[in-house]
Coordinates of C-alpha atoms in Angstrom, one line a residue:
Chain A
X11 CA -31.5 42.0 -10.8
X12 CA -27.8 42.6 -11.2
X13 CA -27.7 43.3 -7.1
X14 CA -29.7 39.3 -6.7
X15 CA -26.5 38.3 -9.3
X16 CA -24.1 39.8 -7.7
X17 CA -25.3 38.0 -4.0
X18 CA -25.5 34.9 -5.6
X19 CA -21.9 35.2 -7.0
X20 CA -21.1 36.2 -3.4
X21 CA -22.6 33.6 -1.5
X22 CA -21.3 31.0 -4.6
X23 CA -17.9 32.1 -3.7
X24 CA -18.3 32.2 -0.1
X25 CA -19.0 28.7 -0.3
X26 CA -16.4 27.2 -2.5
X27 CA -13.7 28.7 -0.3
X28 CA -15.5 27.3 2.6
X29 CA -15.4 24.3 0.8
X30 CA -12.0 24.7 -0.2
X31 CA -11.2 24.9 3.4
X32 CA -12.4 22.2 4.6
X33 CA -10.6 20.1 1.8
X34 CA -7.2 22.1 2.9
X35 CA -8.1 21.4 6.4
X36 CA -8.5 17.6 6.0
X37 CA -5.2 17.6 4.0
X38 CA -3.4 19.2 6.4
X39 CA -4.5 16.7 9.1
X40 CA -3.8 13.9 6.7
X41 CA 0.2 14.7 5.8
X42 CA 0.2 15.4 9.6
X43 CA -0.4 11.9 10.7
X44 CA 1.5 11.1 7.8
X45 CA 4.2 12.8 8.7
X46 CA 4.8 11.7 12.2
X47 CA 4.2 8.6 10.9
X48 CA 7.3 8.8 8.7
X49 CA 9.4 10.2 11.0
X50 CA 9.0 7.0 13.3
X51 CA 9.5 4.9 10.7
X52 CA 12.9 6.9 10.0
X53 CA 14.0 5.4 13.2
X54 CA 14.5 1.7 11.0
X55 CA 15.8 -0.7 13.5
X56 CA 19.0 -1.3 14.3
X57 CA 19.1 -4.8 12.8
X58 CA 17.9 -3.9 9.8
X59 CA 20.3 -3.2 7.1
X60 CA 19.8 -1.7 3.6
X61 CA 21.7 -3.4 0.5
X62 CA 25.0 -1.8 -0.8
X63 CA 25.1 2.0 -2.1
X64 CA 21.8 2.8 -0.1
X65 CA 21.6 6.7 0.3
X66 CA 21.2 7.4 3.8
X67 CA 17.7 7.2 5.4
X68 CA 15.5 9.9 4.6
X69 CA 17.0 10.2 1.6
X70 CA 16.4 6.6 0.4
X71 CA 12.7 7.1 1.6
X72 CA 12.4 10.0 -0.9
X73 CA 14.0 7.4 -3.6
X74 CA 13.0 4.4 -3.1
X75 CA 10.7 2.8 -5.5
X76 CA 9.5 0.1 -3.7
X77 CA 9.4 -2.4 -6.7
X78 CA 11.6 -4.8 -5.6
X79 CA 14.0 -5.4 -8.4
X80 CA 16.6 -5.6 -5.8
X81 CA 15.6 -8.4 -3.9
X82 CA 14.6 -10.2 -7.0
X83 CA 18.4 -9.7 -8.4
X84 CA 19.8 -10.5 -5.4
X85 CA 21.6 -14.1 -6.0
X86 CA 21.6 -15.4 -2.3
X87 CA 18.0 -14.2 -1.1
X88 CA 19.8 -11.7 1.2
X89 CA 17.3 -8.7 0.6
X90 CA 13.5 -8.9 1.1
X91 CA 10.8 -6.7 1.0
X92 CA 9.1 -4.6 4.3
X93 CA 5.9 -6.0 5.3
X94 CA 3.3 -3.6 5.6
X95 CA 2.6 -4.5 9.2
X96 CA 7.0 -4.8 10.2
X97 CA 8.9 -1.6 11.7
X98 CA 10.7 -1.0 8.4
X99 CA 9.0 1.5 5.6
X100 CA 6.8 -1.1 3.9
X101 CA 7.7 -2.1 0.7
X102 CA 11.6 -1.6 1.4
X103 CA 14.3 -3.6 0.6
X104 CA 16.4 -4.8 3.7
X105 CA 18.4 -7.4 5.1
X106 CA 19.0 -9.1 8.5
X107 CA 23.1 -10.4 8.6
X108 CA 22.6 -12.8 11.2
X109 CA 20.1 -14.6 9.3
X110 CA 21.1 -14.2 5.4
X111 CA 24.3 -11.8 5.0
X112 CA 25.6 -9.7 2.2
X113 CA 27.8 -12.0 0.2
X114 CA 29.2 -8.8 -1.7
X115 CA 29.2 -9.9 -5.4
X116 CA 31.4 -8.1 -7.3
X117 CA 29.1 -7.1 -10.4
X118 CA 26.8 -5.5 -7.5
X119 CA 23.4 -7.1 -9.0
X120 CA 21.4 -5.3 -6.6
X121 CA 22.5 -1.7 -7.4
X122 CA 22.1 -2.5 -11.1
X123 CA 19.2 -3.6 -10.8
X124 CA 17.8 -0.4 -8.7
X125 CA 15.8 1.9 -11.5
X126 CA 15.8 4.7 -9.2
X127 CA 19.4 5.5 -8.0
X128 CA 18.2 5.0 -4.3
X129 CA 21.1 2.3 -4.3
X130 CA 23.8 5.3 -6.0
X131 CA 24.7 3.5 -9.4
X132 CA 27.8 5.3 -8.7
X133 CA 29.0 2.5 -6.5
X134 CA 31.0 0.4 -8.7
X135 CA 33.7 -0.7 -5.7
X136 CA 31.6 -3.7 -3.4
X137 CA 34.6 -3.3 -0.9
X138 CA 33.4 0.2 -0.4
X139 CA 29.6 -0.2 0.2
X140 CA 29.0 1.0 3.6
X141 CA 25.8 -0.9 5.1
X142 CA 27.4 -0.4 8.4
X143 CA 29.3 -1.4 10.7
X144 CA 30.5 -4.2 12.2
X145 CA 30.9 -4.0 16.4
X146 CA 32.1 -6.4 18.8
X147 CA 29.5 -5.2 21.3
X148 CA 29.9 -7.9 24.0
X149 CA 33.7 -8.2 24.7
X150 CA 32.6 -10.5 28.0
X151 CA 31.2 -13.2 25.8
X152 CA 33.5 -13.2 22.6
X153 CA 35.6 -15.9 22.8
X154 CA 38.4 -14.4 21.6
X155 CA 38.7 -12.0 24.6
X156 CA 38.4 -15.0 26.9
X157 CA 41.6 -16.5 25.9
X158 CA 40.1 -18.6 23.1
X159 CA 41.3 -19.2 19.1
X160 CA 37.8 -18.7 18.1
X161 CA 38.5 -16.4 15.3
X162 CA 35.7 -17.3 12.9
X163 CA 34.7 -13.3 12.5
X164 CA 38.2 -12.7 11.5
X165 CA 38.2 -15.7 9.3
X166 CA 35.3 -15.0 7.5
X167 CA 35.6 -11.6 7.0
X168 CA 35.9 -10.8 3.0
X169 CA 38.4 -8.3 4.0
X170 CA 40.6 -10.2 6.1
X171 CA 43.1 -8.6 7.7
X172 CA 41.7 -5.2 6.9
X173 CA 38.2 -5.0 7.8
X174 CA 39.3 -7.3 11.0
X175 CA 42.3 -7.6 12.5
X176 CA 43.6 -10.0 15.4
X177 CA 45.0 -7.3 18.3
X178 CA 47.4 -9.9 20.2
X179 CA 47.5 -8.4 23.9
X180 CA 48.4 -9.6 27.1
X181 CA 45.9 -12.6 29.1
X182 CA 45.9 -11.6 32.7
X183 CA 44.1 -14.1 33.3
X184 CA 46.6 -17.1 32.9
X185 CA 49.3 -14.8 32.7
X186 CA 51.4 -16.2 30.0
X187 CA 49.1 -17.0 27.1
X188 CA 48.0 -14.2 24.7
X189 CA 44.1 -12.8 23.7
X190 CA 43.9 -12.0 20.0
X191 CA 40.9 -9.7 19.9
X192 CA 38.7 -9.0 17.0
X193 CA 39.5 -5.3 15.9
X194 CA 37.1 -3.9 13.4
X195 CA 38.3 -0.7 11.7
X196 CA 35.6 1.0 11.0
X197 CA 37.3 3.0 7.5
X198 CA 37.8 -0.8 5.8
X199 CA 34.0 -2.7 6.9
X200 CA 31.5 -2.6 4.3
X201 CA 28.9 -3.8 6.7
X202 CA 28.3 -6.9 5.0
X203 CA 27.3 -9.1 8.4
X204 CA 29.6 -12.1 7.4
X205 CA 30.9 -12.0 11.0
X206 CA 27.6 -11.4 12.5
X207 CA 26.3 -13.9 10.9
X208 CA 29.2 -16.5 11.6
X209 CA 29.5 -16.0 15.0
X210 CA 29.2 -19.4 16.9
X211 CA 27.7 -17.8 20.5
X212 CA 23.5 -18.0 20.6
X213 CA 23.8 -14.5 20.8
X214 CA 26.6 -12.8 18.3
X215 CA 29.0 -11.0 20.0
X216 CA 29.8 -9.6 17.1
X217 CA 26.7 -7.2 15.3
X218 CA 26.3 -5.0 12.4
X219 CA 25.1 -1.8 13.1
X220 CA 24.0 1.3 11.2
X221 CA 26.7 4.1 11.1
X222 CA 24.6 6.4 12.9
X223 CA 24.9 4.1 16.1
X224 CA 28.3 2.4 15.5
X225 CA 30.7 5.7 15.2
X226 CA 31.5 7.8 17.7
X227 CA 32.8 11.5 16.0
X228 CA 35.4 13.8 17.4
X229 CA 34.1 17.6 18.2
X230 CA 35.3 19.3 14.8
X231 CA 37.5 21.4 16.8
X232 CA 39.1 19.1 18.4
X233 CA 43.0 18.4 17.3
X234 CA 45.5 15.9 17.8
X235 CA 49.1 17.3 19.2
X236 CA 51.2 15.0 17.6
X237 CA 49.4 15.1 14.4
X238 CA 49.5 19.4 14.6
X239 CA 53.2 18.4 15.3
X240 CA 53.9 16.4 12.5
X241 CA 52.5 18.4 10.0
X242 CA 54.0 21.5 11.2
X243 CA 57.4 19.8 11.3
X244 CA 58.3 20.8 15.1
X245 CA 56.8 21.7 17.9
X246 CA 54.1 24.3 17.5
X247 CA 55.1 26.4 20.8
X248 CA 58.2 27.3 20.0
X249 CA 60.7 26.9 23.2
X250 CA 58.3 24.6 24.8
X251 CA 60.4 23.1 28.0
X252 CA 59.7 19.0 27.4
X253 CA 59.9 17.5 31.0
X254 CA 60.3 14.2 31.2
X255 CA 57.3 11.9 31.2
X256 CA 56.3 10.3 34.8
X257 CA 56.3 6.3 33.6
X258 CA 55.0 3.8 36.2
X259 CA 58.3 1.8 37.7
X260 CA 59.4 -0.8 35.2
X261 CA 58.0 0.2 32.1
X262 CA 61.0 0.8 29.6
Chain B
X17 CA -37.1 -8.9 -5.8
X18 CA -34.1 -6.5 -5.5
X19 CA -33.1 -5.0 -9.4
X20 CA -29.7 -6.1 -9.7
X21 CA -27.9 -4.1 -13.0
X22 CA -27.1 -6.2 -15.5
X23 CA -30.0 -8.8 -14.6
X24 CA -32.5 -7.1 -17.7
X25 CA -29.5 -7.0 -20.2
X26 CA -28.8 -10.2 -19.4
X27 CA -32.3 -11.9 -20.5
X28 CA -32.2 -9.3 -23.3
X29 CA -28.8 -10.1 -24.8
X30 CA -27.5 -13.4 -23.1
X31 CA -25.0 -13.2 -19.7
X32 CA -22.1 -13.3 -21.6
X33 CA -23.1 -10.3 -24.4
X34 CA -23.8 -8.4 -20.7
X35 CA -21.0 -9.2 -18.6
X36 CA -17.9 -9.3 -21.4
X37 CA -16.5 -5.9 -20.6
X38 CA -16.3 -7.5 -17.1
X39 CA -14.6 -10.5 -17.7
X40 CA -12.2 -8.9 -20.1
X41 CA -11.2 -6.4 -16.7
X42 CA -11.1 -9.8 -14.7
X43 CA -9.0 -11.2 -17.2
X44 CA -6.9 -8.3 -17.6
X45 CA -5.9 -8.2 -13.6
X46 CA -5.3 -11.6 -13.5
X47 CA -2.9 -11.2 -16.5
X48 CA -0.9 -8.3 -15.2
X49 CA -0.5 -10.6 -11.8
X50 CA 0.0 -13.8 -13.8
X51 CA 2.9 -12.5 -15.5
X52 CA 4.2 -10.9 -12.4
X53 CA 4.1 -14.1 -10.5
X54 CA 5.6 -16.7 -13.3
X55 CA 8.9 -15.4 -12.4
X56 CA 8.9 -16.3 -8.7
X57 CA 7.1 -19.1 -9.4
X58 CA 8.2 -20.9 -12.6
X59 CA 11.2 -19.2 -13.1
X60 CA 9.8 -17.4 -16.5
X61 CA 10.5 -13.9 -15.9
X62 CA 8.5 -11.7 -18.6
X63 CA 7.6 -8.9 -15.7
X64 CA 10.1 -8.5 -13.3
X65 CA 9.8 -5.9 -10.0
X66 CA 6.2 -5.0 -9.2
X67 CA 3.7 -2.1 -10.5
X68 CA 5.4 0.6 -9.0
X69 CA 8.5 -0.6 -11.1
X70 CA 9.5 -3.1 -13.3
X71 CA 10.9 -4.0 -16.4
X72 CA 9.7 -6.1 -19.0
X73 CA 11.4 -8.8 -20.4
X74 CA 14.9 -7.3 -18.8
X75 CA 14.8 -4.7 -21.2
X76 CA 11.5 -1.9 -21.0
X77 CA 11.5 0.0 -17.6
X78 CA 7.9 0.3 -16.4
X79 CA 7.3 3.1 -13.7
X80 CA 4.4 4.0 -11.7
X81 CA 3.9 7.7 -12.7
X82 CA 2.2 8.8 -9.7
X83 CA 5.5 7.0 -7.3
X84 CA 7.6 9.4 -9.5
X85 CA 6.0 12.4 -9.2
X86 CA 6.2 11.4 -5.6
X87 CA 10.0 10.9 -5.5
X88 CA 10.6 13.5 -7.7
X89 CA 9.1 16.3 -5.5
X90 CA 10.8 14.6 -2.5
X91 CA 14.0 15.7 -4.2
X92 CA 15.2 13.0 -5.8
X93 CA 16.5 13.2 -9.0
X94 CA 15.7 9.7 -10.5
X95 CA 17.9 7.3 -12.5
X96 CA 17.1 7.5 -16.4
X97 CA 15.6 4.3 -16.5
X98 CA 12.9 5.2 -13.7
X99 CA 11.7 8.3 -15.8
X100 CA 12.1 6.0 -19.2
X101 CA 9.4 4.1 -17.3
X102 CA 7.2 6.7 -15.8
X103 CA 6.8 8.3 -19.5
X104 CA 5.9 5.1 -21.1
X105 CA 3.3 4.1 -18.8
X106 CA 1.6 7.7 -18.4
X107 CA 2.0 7.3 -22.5
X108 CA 0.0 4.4 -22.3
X109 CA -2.6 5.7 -20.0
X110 CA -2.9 9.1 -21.7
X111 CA -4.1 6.9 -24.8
X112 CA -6.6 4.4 -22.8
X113 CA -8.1 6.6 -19.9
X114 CA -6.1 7.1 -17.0
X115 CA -8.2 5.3 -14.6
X116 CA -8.0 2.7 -17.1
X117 CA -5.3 1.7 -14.1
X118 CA -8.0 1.8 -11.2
X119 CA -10.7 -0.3 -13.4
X120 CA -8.3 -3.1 -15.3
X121 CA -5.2 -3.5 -12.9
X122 CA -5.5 -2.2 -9.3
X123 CA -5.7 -5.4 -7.7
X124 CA -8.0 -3.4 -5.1
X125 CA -10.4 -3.2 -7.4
X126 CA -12.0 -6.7 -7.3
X127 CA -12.0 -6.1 -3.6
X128 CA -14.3 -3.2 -4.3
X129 CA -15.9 -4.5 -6.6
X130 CA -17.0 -7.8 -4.4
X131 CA -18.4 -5.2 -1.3
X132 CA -20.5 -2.6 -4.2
X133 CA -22.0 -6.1 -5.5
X134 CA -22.7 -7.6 -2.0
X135 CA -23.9 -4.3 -0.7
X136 CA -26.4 -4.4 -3.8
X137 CA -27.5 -8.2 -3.1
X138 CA -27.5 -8.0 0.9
X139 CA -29.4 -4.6 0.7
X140 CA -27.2 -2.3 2.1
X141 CA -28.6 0.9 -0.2
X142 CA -26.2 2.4 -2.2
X143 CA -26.8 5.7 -0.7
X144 CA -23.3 6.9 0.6
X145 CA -22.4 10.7 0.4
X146 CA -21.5 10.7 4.0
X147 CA -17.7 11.1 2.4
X148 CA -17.2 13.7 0.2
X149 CA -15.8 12.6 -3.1
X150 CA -13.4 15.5 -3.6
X151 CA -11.7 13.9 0.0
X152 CA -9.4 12.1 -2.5
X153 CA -8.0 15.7 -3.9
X154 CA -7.4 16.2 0.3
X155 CA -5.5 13.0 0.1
X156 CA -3.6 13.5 -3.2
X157 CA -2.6 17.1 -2.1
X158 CA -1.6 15.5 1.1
X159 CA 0.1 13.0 -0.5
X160 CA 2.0 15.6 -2.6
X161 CA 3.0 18.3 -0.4
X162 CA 3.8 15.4 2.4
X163 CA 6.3 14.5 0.3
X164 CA 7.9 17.7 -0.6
X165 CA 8.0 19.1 2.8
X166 CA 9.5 15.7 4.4
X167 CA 11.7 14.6 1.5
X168 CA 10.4 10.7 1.6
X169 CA 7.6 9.1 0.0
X170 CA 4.9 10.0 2.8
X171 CA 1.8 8.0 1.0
X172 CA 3.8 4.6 0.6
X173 CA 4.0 4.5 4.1
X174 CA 0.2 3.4 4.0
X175 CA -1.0 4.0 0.8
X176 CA -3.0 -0.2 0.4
X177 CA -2.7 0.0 -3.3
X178 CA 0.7 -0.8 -3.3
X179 CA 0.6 -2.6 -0.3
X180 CA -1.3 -4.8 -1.8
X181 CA -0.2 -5.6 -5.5
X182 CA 3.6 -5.9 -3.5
X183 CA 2.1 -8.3 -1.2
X184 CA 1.1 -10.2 -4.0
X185 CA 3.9 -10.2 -6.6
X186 CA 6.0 -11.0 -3.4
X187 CA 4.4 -12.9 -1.1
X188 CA 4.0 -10.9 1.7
X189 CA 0.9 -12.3 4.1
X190 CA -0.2 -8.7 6.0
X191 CA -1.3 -7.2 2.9
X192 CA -4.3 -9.5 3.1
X193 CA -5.1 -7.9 6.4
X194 CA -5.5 -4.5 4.1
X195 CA -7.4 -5.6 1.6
X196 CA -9.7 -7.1 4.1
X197 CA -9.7 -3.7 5.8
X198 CA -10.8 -2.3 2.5
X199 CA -13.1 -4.9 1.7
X200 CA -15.0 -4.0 5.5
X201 CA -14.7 -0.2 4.5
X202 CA -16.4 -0.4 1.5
X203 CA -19.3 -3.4 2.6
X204 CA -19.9 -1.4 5.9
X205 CA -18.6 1.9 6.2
X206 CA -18.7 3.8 3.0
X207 CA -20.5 2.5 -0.1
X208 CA -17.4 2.7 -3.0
X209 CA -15.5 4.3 0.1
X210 CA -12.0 4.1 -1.2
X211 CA -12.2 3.7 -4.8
X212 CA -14.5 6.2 -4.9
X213 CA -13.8 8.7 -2.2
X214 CA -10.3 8.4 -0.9
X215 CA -8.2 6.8 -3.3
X216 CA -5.4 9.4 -4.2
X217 CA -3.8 7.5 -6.5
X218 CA -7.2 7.2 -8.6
X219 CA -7.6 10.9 -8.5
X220 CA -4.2 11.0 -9.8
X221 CA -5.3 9.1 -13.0
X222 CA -8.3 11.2 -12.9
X223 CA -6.5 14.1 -13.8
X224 CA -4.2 12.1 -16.4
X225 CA -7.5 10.5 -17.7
X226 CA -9.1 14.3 -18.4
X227 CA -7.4 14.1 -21.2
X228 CA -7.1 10.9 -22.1
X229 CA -8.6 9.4 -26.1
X230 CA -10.3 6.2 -25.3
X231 CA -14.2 6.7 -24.3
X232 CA -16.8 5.9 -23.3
X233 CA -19.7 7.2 -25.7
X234 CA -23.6 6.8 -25.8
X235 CA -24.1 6.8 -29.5
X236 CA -27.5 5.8 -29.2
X237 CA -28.8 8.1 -25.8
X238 CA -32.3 8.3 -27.7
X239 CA -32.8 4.9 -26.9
X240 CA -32.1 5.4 -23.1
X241 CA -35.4 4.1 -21.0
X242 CA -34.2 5.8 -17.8
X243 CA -33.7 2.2 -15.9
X244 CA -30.6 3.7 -14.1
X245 CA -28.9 0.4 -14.4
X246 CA -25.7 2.0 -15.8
X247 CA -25.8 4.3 -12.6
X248 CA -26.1 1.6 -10.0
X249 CA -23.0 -0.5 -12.0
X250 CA -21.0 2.9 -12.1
X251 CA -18.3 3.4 -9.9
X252 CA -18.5 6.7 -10.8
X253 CA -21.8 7.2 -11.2
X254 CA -21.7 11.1 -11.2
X255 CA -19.8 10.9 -15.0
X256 CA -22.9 9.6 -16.7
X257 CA -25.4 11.7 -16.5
X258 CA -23.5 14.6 -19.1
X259 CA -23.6 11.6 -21.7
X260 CA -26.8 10.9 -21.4
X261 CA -28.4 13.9 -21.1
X262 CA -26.8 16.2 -22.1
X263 CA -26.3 19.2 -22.8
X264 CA -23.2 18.4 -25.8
X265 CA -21.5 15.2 -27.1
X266 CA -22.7 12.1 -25.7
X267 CA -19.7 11.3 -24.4
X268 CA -18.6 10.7 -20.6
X269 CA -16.1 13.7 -21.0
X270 CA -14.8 13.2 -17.2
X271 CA -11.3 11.8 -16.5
X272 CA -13.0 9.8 -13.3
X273 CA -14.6 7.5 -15.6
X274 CA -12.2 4.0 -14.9
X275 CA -13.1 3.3 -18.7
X276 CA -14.6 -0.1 -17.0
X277 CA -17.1 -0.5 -19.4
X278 CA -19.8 -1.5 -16.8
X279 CA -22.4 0.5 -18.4
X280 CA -22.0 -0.9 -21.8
X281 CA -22.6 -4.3 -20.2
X282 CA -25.3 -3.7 -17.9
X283 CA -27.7 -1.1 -20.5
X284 CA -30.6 -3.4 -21.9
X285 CA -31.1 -0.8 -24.9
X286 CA -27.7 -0.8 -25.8
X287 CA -27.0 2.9 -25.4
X288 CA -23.1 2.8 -24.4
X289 CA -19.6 2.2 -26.6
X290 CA -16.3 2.7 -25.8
X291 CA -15.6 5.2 -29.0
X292 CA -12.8 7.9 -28.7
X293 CA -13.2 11.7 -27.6
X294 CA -12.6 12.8 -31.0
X295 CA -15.8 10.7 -32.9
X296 CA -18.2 11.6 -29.8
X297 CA -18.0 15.6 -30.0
X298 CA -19.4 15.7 -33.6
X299 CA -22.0 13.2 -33.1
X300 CA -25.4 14.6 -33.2
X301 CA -27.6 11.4 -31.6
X302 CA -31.2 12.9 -30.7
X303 CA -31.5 13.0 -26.5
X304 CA -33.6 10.8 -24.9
X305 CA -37.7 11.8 -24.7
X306 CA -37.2 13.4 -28.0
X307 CA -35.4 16.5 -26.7
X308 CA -33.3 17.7 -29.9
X309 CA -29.6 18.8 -28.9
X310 CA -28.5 22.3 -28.6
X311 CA -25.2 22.8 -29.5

């Protein structure tokens, strides 16, 4: 009697952790696809922008409610929602600066709006929202660094002067006129897309992109020699022999 | 002729005595989407965001529970406002059943609903059971640990619940193509497939619901003439049977029940209420074929 118990207890047991295998089993599977799933969709392309004060990435994907409040705060229709079917996580708020911009308004709607903190509330500052970072990636077409007065990026940049400068350098071309080429500093652009989206080419010259693919970085050991000197006050081999620098012929 | 439920309470008590509970659920989604979509579309903004978040009237947060737990064990440490939301909502469904969600707002569920009555007109049986019910614990664990071990909200990638209430609210065309997906799932594949079966999200409020206060009771079981109506309306039709015969209360004591109400609808004798846990446990209603209760 107590032996035919204690079998069935057995053979009970044997069977819910079978079942509770199984069950493990398919969940494991499931957050596998799910995962790699994620991953690719980690990869958001490079076109797509997130609004000011986003946390980066994978991050964001952890925070992000999805609800929308964002895009429905947002004045000028900028942000809109992920598809479920489009390369962005669906459900996602993002925005594409050729077609609809960031116009950068001041009380930040979009980040007060956010319930989450997946756009940091601690971004009070529009001018220092980093959605990216405007390129010139095409120097052949920009009109500017044909010669031109084009200028529009520079002109409608909301930090004028800062964000984009005008480089004036020599035009070999004609050989007496100057090119004043777009210079984006990359410490000073919020990302915003004004220029991309102003650009008067078919194709913009001038594109936003995500820090990740915009910045180069210097090895962390690297060091600048006249920086090192400046800070050390003097040269920083002492009784270093300075030779005189080779110039080419004509160059003062 | 194919026994449709509902059909016998109907010519008993009138069609709308036996399909109010339904309407009232029809009415209810079609509120929660109505007030979503009057902003958009006539500017009157009383629900603003969508279900996983919003705020009512600019002032109350609203947060989907579930989302948070989701985001929270992602790492994130939410704003104030999200978790203000999140409490108030699991408040609410702690009080009215959690699955109360899955039966009166999911906007899947009329989608579900349309394939288990279509399968029951076109004759499709009703037989099912080649998915395991408990798959949806798979998916919720999955759901769960996926996002603890990633950091992101793994499920929202796919998860057509919010796919679809989002594609509503806002406009957004492919969630029609997973609804329909559903829909097929459901008609063809799986009888109550996702609902039913998959659904982490209603095993979620499954668990919430376990302890939830609003019920649904049979306070008069005795009556019961075994016509298995209630069974073939129930979503869930595993939670009846305890209620209705026994052994204890006759209450449907499991958190799975969506509180829908179906079975009050569709019983010609009248059997089921909605009543509260508390009232049903000391309730001493006789068991059906004169069987006296035991405890």
């Amino acid at each position: 009697m107590a032996r035919a118990a204690g079998h069935r207890r057995r053979s009970e047991r044997r069977r819910f952790l079978k079942e509770l295998a199984r069950l493990a089993a398919v969940a494991g599977l499931a957050g596998l696809g799910l995962a790699g799933h994620g991953r690719a969709v980690q990869a958001r392309p490079a076109q797509a922008l997130r609004p000011p004060g986003a946390l980066p990435e994978r991050a964001f994907l952890g925070a992000c409610l999805r609800c929308g409040l964002c895009v429905r705060a947002c004045p000028y229709d900028t942000l809109r929602l992920a598809t479920a079917t489009g390369p962005v996580a669906p459900g996602t708020p993002y925005f594409i600066a050729r077609e609809v911009p960031c116009e950068m308004c001041e009380d930040i709607p979009c980040v007060a709006a956010c319930p989450s903190g997946a756009l940091d509330p601690g971004l009070r500052d529009i001018d220092k929202a980093r959605m990216g970072v405007a390129v010139l990636v095409d120097q052949e077409s920009c009109l500017n660094w044909r010669g031109l007065r084009c200028d529009v990026c520079y002109r409608v940049c909301p930090l004028i002067d800062e964000a984009i400068t005008l480089e004036p350098q020599h035009n070999r071309r004609t050989g007496r006129h100057a090119i004043f080429a777009p210079t984006v500093h990359a410490d000073r652009c919020t990302g915003c897309g004004k220029c991309e989206h102003a650009c008067v080419l078919e194709e913009a010259a001038i594109k936003v992109l995500p820090e990740r693919l915009a910045r180069g970085r210097l090895g962390r050991h690297y060091r600048l020699g006249w920086e090192e000197k400046a800070k050390a006050g003097g040269p920083l081999v002492p009784g270093l022999i300075d030779l005189p620098d080779r110039v080419p012929g004509g160059m003062p | 002729m194919r026994r449709m439920p509902g059909r016998a309470a109907a010519e008993r008590r009138g069609w709308l005595a036996a399909h109010k509970w339904l309407l009232a659920r029809r009415a209810s989604q079609a509120a929660v989407f109505g007030l979503f979509l009057l902003g958009p579309l006539a500017g009157v903004w009383i629900l603003r965001g969508n279900l996983s978040s919003s705020v009512v009237l600019g002032t109350v947060p609203l947060t989907d529970p579930f989302l948070l737990l989701q985001t929270l064990l992602a790492g994130h440490a939410p704003e104030l406002t999200a978790l203000a939301g999140g409490a108030l909502v699991l408040a609410f469904y702690l009080l009215l059943g959690g699955r109360v969600y899955c039966a009166w707002v999911c906007p899947l569920n009329p989608v579900t609903d349309l394939a288990a009555w279509l399968r029951q007109r076109l004759g499709l049986g009703g037989g099912g059971g080649r998915l395991d019910p408990r798959l949806r614990w798979a998916l919720l664990a999955a759901a769960l640990g996926g996002a603890a071990l990633t950091g992101t909200a793994l499920w929202e990638l796919v998860n057509p619940v919010s796919i679809v209430q989002r594609g509503i609210i806002f406009f957004l065309a492919p969630a029609a193509w997973v609804a329909l997906a559903v829909f097929l799932f459901d008609l063809l594949v799986v009888p109550r497939g996702w609902c039913g079966r998959l659904c982490p999200a209603g095993a979620f409020w499954g668990v919430v619901g376990q302890a939830a206060v609003l019920r649904v009771t049979a306070p008069h079981r005795e009556r019961c003439d075994r016509c298995m109506d209630c069974y073939a309306a129930c979503p869930e039709p595993q939670v009846i049977r305890p209620a209705l015969e026994g052994p204890g209360a006759p209450l449907v004591a499991s958190g799975m029940c969506t509180n829908c109400g179906r079975c009050i609808d569709v019983c010609p004798q009248d059997v089921f209420r909605f009543g509260t846990r508390f009232h049903g446990k000391t309730m001493t209603a006789g068991l059906p074929g004169g069987r006296e209760e035991t405890t």
